[in-house]
mmCIF file of C-alpha atoms in Angstrom:
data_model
loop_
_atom_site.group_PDB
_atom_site.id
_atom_site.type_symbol
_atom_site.label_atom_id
_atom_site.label_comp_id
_atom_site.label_asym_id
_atom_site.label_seq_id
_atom_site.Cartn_x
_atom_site.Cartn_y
_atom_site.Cartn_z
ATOM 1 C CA UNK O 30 -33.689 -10.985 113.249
ATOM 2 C CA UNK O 31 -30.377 -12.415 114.041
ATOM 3 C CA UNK O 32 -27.414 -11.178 111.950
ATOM 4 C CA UNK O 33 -26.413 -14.171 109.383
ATOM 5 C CA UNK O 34 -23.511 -16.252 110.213
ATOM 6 C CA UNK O 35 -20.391 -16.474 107.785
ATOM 7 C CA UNK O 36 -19.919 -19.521 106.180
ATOM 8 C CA UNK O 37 -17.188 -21.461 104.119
ATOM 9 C CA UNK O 38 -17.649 -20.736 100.466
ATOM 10 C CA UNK O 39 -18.455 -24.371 98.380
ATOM 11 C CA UNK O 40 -15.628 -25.235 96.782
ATOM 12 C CA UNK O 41 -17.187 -26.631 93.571
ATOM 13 C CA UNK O 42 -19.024 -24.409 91.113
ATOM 14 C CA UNK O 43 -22.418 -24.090 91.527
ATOM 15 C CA UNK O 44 -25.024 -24.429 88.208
ATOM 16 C CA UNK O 45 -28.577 -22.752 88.648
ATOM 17 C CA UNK O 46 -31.050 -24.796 85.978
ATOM 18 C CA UNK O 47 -34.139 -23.116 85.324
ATOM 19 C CA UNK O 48 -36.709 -25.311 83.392
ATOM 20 C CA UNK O 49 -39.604 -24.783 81.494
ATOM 21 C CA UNK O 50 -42.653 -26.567 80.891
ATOM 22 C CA UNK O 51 -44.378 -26.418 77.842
ATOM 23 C CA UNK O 52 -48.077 -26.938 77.513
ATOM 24 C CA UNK O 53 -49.277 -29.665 80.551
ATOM 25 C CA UNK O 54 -47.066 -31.430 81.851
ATOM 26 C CA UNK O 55 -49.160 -33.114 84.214
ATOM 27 C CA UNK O 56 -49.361 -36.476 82.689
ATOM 28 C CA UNK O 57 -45.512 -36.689 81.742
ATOM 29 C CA UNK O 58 -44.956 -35.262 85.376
ATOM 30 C CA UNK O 59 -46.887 -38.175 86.947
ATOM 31 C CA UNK O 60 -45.752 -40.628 84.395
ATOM 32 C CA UNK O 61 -41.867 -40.196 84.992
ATOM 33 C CA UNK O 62 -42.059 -39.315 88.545
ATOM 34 C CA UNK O 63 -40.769 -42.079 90.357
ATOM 35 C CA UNK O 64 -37.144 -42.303 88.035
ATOM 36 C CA UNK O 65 -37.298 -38.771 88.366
ATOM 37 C CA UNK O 66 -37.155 -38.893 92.971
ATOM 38 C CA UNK O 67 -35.080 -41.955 91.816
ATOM 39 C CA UNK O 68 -32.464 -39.917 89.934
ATOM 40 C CA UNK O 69 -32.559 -36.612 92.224
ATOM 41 C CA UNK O 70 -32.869 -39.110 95.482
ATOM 42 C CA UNK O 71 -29.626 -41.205 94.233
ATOM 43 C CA UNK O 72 -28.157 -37.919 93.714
ATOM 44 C CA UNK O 73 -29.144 -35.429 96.391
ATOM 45 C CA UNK O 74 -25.588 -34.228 97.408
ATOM 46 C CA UNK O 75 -25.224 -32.867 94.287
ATOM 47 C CA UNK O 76 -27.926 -30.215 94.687
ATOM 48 C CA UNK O 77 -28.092 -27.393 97.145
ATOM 49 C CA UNK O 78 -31.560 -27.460 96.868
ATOM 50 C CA UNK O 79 -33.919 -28.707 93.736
ATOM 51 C CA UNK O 80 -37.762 -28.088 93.634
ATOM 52 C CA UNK O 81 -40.762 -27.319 91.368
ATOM 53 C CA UNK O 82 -42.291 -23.728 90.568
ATOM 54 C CA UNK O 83 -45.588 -22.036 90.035
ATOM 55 C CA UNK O 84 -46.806 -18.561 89.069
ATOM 56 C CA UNK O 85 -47.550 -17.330 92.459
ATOM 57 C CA UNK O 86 -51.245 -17.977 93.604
ATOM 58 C CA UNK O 87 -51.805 -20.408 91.049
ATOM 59 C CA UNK O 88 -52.008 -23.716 91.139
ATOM 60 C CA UNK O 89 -50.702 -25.902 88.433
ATOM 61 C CA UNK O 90 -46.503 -26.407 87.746
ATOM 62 C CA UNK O 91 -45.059 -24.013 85.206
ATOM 63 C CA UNK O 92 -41.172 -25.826 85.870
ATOM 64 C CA UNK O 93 -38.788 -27.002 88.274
ATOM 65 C CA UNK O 94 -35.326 -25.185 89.235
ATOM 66 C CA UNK O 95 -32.084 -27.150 90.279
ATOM 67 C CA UNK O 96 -29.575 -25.540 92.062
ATOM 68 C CA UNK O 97 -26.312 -28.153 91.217
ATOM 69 C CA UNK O 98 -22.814 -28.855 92.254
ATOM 70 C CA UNK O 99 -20.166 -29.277 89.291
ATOM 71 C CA UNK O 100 -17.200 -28.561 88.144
ATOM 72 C CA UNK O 101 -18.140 -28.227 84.421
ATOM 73 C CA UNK O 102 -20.716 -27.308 82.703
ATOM 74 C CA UNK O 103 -20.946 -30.739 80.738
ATOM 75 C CA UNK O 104 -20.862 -32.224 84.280
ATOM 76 C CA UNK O 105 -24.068 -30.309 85.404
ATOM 77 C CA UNK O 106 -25.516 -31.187 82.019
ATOM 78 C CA UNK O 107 -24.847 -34.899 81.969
ATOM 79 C CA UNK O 108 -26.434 -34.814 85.679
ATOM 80 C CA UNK O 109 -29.836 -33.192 84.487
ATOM 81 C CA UNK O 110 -29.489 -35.664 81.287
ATOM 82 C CA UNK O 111 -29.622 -38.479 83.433
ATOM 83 C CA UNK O 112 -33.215 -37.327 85.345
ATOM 84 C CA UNK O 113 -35.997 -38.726 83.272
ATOM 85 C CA UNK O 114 -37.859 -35.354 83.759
ATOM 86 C CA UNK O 115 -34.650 -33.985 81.303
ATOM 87 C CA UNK O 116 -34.849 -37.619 79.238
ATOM 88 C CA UNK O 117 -38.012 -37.354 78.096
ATOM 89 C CA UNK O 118 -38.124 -34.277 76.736
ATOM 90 C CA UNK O 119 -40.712 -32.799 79.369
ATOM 91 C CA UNK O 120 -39.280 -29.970 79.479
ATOM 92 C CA UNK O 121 -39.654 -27.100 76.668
ATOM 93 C CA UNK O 122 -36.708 -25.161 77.837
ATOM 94 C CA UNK O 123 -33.580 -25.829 79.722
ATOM 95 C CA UNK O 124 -31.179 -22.780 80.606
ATOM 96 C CA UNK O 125 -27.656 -23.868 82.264
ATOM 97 C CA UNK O 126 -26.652 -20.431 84.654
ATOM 98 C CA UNK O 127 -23.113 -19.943 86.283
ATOM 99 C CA UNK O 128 -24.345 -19.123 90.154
ATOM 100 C CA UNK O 129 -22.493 -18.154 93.178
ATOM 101 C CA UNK O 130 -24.328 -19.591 96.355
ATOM 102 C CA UNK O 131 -23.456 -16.472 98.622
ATOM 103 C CA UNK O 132 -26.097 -16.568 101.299
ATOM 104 C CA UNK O 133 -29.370 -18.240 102.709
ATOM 105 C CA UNK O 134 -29.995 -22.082 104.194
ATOM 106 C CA UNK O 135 -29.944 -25.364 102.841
ATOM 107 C CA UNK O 136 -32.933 -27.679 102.645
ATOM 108 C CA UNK O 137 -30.761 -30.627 104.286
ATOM 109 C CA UNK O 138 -32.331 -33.635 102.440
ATOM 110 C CA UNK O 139 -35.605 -34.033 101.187
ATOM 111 C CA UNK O 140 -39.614 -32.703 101.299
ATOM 112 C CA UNK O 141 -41.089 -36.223 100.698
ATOM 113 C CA UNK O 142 -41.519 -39.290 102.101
ATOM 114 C CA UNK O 143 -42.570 -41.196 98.867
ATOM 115 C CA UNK O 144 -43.733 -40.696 95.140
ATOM 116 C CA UNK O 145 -47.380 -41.768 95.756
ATOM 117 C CA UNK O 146 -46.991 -38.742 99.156
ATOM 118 C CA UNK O 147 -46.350 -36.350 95.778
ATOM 119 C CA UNK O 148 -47.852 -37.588 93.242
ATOM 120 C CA UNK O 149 -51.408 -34.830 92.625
ATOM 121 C CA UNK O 150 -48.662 -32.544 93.158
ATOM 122 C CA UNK O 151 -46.785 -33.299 90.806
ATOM 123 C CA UNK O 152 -49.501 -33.585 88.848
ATOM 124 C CA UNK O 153 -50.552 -29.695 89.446
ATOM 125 C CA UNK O 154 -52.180 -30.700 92.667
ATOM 126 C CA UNK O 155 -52.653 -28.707 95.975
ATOM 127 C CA UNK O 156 -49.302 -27.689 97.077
ATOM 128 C CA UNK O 157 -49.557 -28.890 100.887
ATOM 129 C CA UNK O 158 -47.491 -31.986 101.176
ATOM 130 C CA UNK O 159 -48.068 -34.793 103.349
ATOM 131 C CA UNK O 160 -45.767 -36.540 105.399
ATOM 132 C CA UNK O 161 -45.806 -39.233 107.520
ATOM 133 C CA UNK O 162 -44.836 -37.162 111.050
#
């Protein structure tokens, strides 16, 4: 393994967002999916990297995690208000971290070619994603 590179530091704070489901969110995943790519799509230099999580070897979505660019607090707050997933109240908790990003890759743009590509996973669905390539 290669010894990492140094690299600028971002200039802009940095926000980690850790969110919560509560109960299944499967239906209210799939039912605001689309504004939610729309929101996170329209808005992808804002976040170092975004993404949903599961207890490891299971299946179903437990939350998502958004890694976001601000300079305030209220900014990275009015950002998440803004994603339908946040909206609609799908989420049981929301907690708003201070984060310096000190090391690792970015993701570069996005997993997914469309909603429908995503959609059983979103849902809870296998996590193998397919792409048009």
């Amino acid at each position: 393994m290669s010894a990492a590179k140094t690299a600028p530091r971002l200039e802009q704070p940095c926000f980690l967002v850790i969110c919560r489901d509560g109960g299944n969110k499967a239906e209210p995943r799939t039912r605001h999916l689309k504004g939610h790519l729309d929101h996170v799509e329209a808005n992808w230099e804002r976040y170092v990297t975004a993404g949903p999580v599961r207890i490891p070897g299971e299946e179903p979505l437990v939350g998502s995690v958004f890694l976001v660019v601000a300079d305030t607090l209220n900014e990275a707050k009015a950002l998440m208000d803004g994603d339908p997933y946040v909206s609609s109240g799908m989420y049981a908790s929301i907690e708003y971290l201070e984060f310096t990003n000190s090391i690792g890759r970015f993701i570069g743009g996005k997993i997914w070619d469309s909603a429908e590509a995503i959609a059983d996973r979103a849902a809870g669905g296998p996590t193998k994603i397919t792409t048009g390539d």
